[in-house]
Coordinates of C-alpha atoms and ligand atoms in Angstrom, one line a residue:
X17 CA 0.0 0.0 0.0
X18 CA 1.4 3.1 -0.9
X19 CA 1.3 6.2 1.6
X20 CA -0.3 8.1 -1.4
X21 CA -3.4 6.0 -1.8
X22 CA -3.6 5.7 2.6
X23 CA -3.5 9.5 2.8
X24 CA -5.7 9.7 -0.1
X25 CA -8.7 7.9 0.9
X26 CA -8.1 9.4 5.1
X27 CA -8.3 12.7 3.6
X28 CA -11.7 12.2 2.7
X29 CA -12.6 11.6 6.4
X30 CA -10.0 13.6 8.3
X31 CA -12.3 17.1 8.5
X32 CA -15.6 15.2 9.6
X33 CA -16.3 16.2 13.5
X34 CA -13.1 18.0 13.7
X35 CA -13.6 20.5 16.6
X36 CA -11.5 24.3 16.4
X37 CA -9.2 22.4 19.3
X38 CA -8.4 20.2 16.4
X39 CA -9.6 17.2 18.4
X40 CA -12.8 15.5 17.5
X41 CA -16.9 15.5 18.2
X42 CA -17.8 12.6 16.9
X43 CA -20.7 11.0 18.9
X44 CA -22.9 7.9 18.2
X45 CA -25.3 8.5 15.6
X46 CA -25.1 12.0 15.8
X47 CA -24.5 14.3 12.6
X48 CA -20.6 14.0 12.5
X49 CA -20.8 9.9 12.9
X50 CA -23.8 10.1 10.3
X51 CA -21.6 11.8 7.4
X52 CA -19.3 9.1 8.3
X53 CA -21.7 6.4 8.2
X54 CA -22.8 7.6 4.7
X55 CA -19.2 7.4 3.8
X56 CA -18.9 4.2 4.8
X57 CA -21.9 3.5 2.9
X58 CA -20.3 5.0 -0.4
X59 CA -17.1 3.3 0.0
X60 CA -19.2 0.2 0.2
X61 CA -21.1 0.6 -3.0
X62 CA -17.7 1.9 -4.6
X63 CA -16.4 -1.6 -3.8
X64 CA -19.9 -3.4 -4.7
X65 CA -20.2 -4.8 -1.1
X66 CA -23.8 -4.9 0.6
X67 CA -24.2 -3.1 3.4
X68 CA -26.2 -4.5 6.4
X69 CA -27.0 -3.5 9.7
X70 CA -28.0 -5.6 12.9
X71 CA -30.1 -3.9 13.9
X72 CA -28.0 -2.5 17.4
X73 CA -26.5 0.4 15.0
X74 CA -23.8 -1.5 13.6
X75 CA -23.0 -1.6 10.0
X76 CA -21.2 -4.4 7.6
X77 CA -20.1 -4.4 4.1
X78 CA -19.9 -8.1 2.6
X79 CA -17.4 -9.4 0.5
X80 CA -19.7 -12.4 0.0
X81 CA -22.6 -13.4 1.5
X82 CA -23.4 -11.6 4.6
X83 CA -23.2 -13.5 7.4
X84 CA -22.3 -16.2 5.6
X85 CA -21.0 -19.2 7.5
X86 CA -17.4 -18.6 9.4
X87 CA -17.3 -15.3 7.8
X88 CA -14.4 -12.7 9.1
X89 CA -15.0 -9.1 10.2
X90 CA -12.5 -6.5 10.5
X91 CA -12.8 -3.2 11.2
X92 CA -13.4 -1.0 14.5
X93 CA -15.7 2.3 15.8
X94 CA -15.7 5.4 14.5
X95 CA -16.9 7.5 17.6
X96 CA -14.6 9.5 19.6
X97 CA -14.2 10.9 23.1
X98 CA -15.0 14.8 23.3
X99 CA -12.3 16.5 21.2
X100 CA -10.2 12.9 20.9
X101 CA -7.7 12.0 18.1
X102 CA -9.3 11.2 14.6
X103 CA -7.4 8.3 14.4
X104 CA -8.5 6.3 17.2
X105 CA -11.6 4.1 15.5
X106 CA -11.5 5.5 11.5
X107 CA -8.0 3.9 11.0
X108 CA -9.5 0.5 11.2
X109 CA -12.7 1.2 9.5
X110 CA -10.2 3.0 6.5
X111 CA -7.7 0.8 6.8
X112 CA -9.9 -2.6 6.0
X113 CA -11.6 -0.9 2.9
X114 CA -8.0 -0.2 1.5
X115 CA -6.9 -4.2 2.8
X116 CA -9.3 -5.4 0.5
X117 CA -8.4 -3.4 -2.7
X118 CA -5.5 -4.5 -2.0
X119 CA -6.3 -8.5 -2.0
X120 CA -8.6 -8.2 -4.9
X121 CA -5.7 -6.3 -6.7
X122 CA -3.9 -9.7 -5.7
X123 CA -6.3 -12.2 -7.2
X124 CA -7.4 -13.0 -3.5
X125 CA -10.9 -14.6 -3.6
X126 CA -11.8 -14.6 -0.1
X127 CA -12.9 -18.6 0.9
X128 CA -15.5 -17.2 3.8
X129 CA -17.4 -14.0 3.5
X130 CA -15.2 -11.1 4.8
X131 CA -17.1 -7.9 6.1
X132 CA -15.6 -4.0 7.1
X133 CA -17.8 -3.5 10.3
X134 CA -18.2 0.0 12.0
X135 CA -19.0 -0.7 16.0
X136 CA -21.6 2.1 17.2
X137 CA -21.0 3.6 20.7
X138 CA -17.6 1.8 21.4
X139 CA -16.2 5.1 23.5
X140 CA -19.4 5.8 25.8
X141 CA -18.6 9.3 25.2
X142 CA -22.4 9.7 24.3
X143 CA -24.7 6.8 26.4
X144 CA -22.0 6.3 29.2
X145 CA -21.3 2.3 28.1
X146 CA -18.0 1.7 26.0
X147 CA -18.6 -0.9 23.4
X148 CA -22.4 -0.4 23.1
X149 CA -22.6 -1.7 19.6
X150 CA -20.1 -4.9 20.2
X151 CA -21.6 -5.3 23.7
X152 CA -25.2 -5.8 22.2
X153 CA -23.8 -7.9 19.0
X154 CA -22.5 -10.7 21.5
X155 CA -25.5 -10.7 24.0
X156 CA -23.3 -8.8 26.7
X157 CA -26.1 -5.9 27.5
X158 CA -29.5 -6.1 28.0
X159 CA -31.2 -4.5 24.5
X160 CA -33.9 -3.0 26.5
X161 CA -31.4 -1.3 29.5
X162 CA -28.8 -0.4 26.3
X163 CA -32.2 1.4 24.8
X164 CA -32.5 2.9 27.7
X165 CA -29.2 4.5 28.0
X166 CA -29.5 8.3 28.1
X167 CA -27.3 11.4 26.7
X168 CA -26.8 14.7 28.1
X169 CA -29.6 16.4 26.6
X170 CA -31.6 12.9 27.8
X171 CA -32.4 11.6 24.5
X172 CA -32.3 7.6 24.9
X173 CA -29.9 5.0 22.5
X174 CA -33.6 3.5 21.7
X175 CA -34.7 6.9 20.0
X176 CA -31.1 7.8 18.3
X177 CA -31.5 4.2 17.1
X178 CA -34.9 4.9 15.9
X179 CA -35.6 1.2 17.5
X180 CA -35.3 -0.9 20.5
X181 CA -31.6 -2.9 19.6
X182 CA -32.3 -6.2 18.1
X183 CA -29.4 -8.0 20.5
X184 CA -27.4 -10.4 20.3
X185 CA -27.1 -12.3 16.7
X186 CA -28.3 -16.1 17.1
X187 CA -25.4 -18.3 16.3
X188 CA -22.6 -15.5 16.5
X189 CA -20.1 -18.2 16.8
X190 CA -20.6 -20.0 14.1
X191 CA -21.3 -17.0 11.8
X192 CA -18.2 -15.3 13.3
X193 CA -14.8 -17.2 12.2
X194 CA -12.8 -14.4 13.2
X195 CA -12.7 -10.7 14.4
X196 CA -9.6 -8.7 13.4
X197 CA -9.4 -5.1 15.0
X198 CA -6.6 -2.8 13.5
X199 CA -6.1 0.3 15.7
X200 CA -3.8 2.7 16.8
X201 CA -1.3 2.0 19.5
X202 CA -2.0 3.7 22.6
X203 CA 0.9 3.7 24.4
X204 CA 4.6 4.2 23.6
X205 CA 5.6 0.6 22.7
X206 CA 5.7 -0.1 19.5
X207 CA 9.0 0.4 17.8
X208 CA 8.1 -1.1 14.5
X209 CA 5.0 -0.2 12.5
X210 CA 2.5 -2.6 13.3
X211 CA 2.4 -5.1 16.5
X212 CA -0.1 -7.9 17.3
X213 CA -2.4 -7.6 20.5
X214 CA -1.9 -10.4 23.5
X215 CA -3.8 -8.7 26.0
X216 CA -6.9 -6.2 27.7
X217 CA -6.0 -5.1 30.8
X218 CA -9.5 -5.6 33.0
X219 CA -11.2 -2.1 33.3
X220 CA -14.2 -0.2 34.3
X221 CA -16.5 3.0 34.7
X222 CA -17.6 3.7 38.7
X223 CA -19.9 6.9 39.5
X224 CA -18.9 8.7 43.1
X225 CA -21.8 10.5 43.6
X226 CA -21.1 13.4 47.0
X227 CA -23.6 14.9 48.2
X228 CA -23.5 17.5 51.1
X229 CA -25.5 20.8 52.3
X230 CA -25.7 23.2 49.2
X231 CA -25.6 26.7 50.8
X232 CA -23.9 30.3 50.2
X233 CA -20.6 30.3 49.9
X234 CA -20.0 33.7 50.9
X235 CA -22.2 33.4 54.0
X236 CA -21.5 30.1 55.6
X237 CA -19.1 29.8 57.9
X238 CA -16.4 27.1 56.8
X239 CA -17.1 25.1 60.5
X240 CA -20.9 24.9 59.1
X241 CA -20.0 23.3 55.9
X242 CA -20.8 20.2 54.3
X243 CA -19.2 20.9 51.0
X244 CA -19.2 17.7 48.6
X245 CA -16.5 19.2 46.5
X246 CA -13.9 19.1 49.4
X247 CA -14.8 15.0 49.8
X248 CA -15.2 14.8 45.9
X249 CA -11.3 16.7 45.5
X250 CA -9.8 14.3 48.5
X251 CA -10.8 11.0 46.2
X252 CA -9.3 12.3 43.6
X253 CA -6.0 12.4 45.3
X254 CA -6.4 9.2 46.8
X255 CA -6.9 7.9 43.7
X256 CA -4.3 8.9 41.8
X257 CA -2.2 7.7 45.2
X258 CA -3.4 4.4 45.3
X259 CA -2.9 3.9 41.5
X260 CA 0.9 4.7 42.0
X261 CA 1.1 2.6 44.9
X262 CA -0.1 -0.5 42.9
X263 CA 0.9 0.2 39.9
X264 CA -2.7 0.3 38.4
X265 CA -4.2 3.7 36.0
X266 CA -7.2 5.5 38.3
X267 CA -8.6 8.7 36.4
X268 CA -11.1 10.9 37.7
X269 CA -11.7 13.5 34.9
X270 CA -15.2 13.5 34.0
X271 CA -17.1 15.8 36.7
X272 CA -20.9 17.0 37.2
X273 CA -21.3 19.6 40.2
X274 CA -24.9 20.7 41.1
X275 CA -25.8 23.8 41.6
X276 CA -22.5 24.7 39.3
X277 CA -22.1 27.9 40.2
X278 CA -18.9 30.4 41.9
X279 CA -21.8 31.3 44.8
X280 CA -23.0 28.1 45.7
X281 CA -21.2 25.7 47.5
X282 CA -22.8 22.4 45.8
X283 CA -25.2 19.9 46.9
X284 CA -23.9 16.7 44.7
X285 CA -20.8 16.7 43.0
X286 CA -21.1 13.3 40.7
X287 CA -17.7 11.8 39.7
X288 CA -16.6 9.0 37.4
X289 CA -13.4 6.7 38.2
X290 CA -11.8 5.3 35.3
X291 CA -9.6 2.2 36.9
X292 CA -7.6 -0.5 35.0
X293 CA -4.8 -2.8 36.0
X294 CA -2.9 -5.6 34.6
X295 CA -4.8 -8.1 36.5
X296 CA -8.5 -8.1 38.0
X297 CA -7.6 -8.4 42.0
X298 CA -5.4 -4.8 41.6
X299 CA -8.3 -3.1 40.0
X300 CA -10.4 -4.5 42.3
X301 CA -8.5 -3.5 45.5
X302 CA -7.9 0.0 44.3
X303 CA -11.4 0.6 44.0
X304 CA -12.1 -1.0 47.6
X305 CA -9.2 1.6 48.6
X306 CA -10.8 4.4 47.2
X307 CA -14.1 3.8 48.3
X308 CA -13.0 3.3 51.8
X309 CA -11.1 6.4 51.7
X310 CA -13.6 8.6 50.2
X311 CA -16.1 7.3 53.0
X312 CA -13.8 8.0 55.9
X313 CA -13.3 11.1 54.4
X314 CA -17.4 11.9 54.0
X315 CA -17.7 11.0 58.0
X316 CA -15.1 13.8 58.6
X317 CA -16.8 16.3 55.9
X318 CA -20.5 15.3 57.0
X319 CA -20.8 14.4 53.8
X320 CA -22.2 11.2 51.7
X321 CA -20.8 8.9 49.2
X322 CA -22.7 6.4 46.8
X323 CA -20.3 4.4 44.0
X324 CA -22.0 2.4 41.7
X325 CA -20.3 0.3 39.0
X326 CA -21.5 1.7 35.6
X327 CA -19.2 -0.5 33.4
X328 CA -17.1 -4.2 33.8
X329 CA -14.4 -5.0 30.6
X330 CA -13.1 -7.9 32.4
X331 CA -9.1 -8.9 31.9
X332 CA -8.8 -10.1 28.0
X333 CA -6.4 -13.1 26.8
X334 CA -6.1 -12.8 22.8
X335 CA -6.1 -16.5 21.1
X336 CA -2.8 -17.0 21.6
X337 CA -1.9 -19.6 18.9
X338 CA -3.4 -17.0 16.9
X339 CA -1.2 -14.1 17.7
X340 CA 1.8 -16.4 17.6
X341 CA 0.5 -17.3 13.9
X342 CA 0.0 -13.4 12.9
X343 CA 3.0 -12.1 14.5
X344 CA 5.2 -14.8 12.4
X345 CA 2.9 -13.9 9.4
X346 CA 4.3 -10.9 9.8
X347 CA 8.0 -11.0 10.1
X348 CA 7.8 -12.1 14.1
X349 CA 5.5 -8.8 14.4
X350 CA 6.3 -7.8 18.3
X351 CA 3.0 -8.8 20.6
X352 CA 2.0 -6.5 23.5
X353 CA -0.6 -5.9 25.9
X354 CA -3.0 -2.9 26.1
X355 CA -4.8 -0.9 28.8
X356 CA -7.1 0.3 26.6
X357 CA -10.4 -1.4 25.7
X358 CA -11.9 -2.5 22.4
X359 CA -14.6 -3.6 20.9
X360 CA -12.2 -6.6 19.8
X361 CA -11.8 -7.6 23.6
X362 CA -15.9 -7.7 24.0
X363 CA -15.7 -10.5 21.0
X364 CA -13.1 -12.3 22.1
X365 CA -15.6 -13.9 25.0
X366 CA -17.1 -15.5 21.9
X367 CA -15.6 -16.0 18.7
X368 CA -11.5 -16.1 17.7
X369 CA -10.4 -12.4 17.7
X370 CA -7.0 -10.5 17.2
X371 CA -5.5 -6.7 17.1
X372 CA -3.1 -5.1 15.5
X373 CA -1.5 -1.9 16.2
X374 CA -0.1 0.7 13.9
X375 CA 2.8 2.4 15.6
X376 CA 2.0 5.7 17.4
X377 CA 5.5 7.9 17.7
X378 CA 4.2 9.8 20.7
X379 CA 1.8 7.3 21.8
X380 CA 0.1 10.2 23.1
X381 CA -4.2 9.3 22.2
X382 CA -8.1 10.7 23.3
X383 CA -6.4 14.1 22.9
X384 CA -6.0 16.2 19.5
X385 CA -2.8 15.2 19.1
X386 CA -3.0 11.4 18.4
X387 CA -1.1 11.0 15.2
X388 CA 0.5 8.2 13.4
X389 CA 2.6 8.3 10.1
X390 CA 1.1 8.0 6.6
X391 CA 4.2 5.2 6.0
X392 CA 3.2 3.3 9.0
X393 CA -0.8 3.3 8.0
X394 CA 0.3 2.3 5.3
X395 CA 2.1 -0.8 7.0
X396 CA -0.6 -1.2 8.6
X397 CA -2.9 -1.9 5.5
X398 CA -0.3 -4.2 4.0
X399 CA 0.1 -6.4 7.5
X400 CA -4.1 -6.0 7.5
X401 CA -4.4 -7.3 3.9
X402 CA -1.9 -10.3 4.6
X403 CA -3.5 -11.3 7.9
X404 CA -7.5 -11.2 5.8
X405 CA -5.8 -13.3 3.2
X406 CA -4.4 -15.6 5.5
X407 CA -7.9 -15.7 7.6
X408 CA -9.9 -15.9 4.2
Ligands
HGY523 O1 -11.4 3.8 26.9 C1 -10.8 3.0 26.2 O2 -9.9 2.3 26.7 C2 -11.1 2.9 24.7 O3 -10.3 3.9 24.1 N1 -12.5 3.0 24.5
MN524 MN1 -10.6 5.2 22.5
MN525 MN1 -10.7 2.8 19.9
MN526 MN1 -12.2 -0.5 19.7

């Protein structure tokens, strides 16, 4: 694949939902995602390849008969966190169109059916659940709780969807031969252009939701107080102490503070904790820690604390005989773990599933300055294309 025809075909894409911060606003089935999903649409029909959709918002194009026995998908999400890098999702979506010129401009005639799939919803950044779309595929969410999922301005999945989501496909695993993600690298490993996934990291989504005495906060004297932003700002601390103690990741960036005003010391402040580790009993006992320490800390502040668990990825193992087979496929391509989760990692419960990064010089990502070089996209369609002809 030649960097001209890569930067080609992600210059088409490359202004949709771009923001003034040069970061992205790309949001499930909103206008941005919907130009893209009528590009995906075109470059279907450019490549005479049916589109489908199951019916939980997410789309195929078949090469061959759709959903076809043992067929293999590969593709990704094309939805971004507010003002996140544009190549986070597309790549794989643009980067399996351009595979498969390239194996019919070899000759390859695929033996299974071979579909590009775009995942709906895989950030959360609009209905709160990361990997909506592949979560709903497999039978991992409830469709009538994923309908009911809200936004901001508290318009439900179900009505963006225009339906209630049809669920899980019957017989996924014997539809599904195999699911190959192609993605970014987020993280500063890669020192080659493309690398083979072995690993998820287990990782989830709790709300901390503070609430104290909302009252003036120019008339209240500070011994009166019961101010949820003090117990909300002491958990963030802890936190971020307990995550370098044991090594895990604990975020708390995502904030809602009621009344949100300069005036008013608050009555709720509502916070999300993002917490991943390399195993499942560190994630685990940091958000014990962090609980315990944010309710101590509500007893001294007279304040309250409710967490609830709004998301579970649970700790991913790729098929490893089939990242050994890949990697040697391509030129013992280097296999690496991941913290961050995928729509491939919800799939891999089910069917036979593999990743491959494209090299990231700055590893930097969800910020506007994710960026990866046309040469290694590139790479990245030719090791893509390979690994579909092997698979197909
Ligand atoms: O949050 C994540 O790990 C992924 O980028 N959705
Ligand atoms: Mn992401
Ligand atoms: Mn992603
Ligand atoms: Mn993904």
């Amino acid at each position: 694949m030649s960097e001209k025809i890569f930067s080609a075909l992600w210059a088409e894409i490359e202004a949709i939902g771009r923001a003034s911060s040069g970061g992205y606003l790309r949001y499930a089935l909103d206008e941005p995602e919907l130009v893209l999903r009528d590009w995906f649409r075109n470059q279907a029909d450019r490549r005479d390849m049916p589109v489908t959709d199951d019916g939980n918002g997410n789309l195929f194009a078949w090469w061959g008969a759709a959903w076809g026995r043992g067929a293999v998908l590969t593709g990704s999400h094309f939805d971004s966190v507010p003002h996140g890098g544009g190549y986070d999702g597309p790549l794989g979506i643009v980067s399996a169109f351009l595979a498969i010129d390239q194996m019919r401009a070899a000759g390859h005639t695929p033996s299974v059916p071979l579909a590009v799939v775009a995942f709906v919803e895989e950030e959360g950044g609009r209905f709160g659940l990361p990997c909506l779309g592949s979560r709903l595929l497999s039978g991992a969410i409830d469709p009538a709780k994923a309908a009911a999922l809200t936004d901001q301005d508290g318009v439900t999945f179900g009505e963006a969807l225009g339906a209630t989501p049809a669920g899980p496909l019957p017989g996924l695993q014997s539809r599904i031969g195999a699911l190959v993600e192609l993605h970014i690298e987020q993280g500063r490993q890669l020192e080659v252009p493309v690398g083979v996934a072995s690993a998820i990291w287990p990782h989830g989504r709790w709300r901390f939701d503070f609430t104290g005495h909302g009252d003036h906060a120019g008339t209240t004297k500070m011994s009166d107080r019961r101010d949820p932003m003090l117990t909300f700002a002491y958990t963030v601390l802890a936190a971020n102490k307990e995550a370098r103690l044991s090594g895990a990741h604990a975020t708390m960036a995502r904030v809602v503070v009621e009344p949100n005003a300069t005036n008013a010391i608050p009555s709720l402040v509502r916070g999300w904790l993002d917490a991943r580790a390399a195993d499942t009993a560190t994630m685990d006992s940091l958000v014990e820690a962090v609980t315990k320490r944010a309710t101590e800390r509500a007893g001294r502040d007279g304040t309250e604390v409710a967490v609830t668990s709004e998301s579970l990825s649970s700790e991913v193992t790729f098929d490893t005989a089939l990242a050994n087979r890949l990697s040697g496929l391509l030129g013992d391509a280097p296999i690496l773990p991941t913290s961050a989760g995928h729509d491939a990692g919800v799939l891999s419960a089910l069917v036979p599933t593999a990743m491959l990064f494209v090299r990231n010089p700055t590893g930097i990502s969800h910020s506007p300055a994710e960026f990866a070089e046309p040469a290694d996209c590139a790479a990245g369609v030719d090791a893509l294309a390979r690994v579909l002809s092997e698979l197909t």
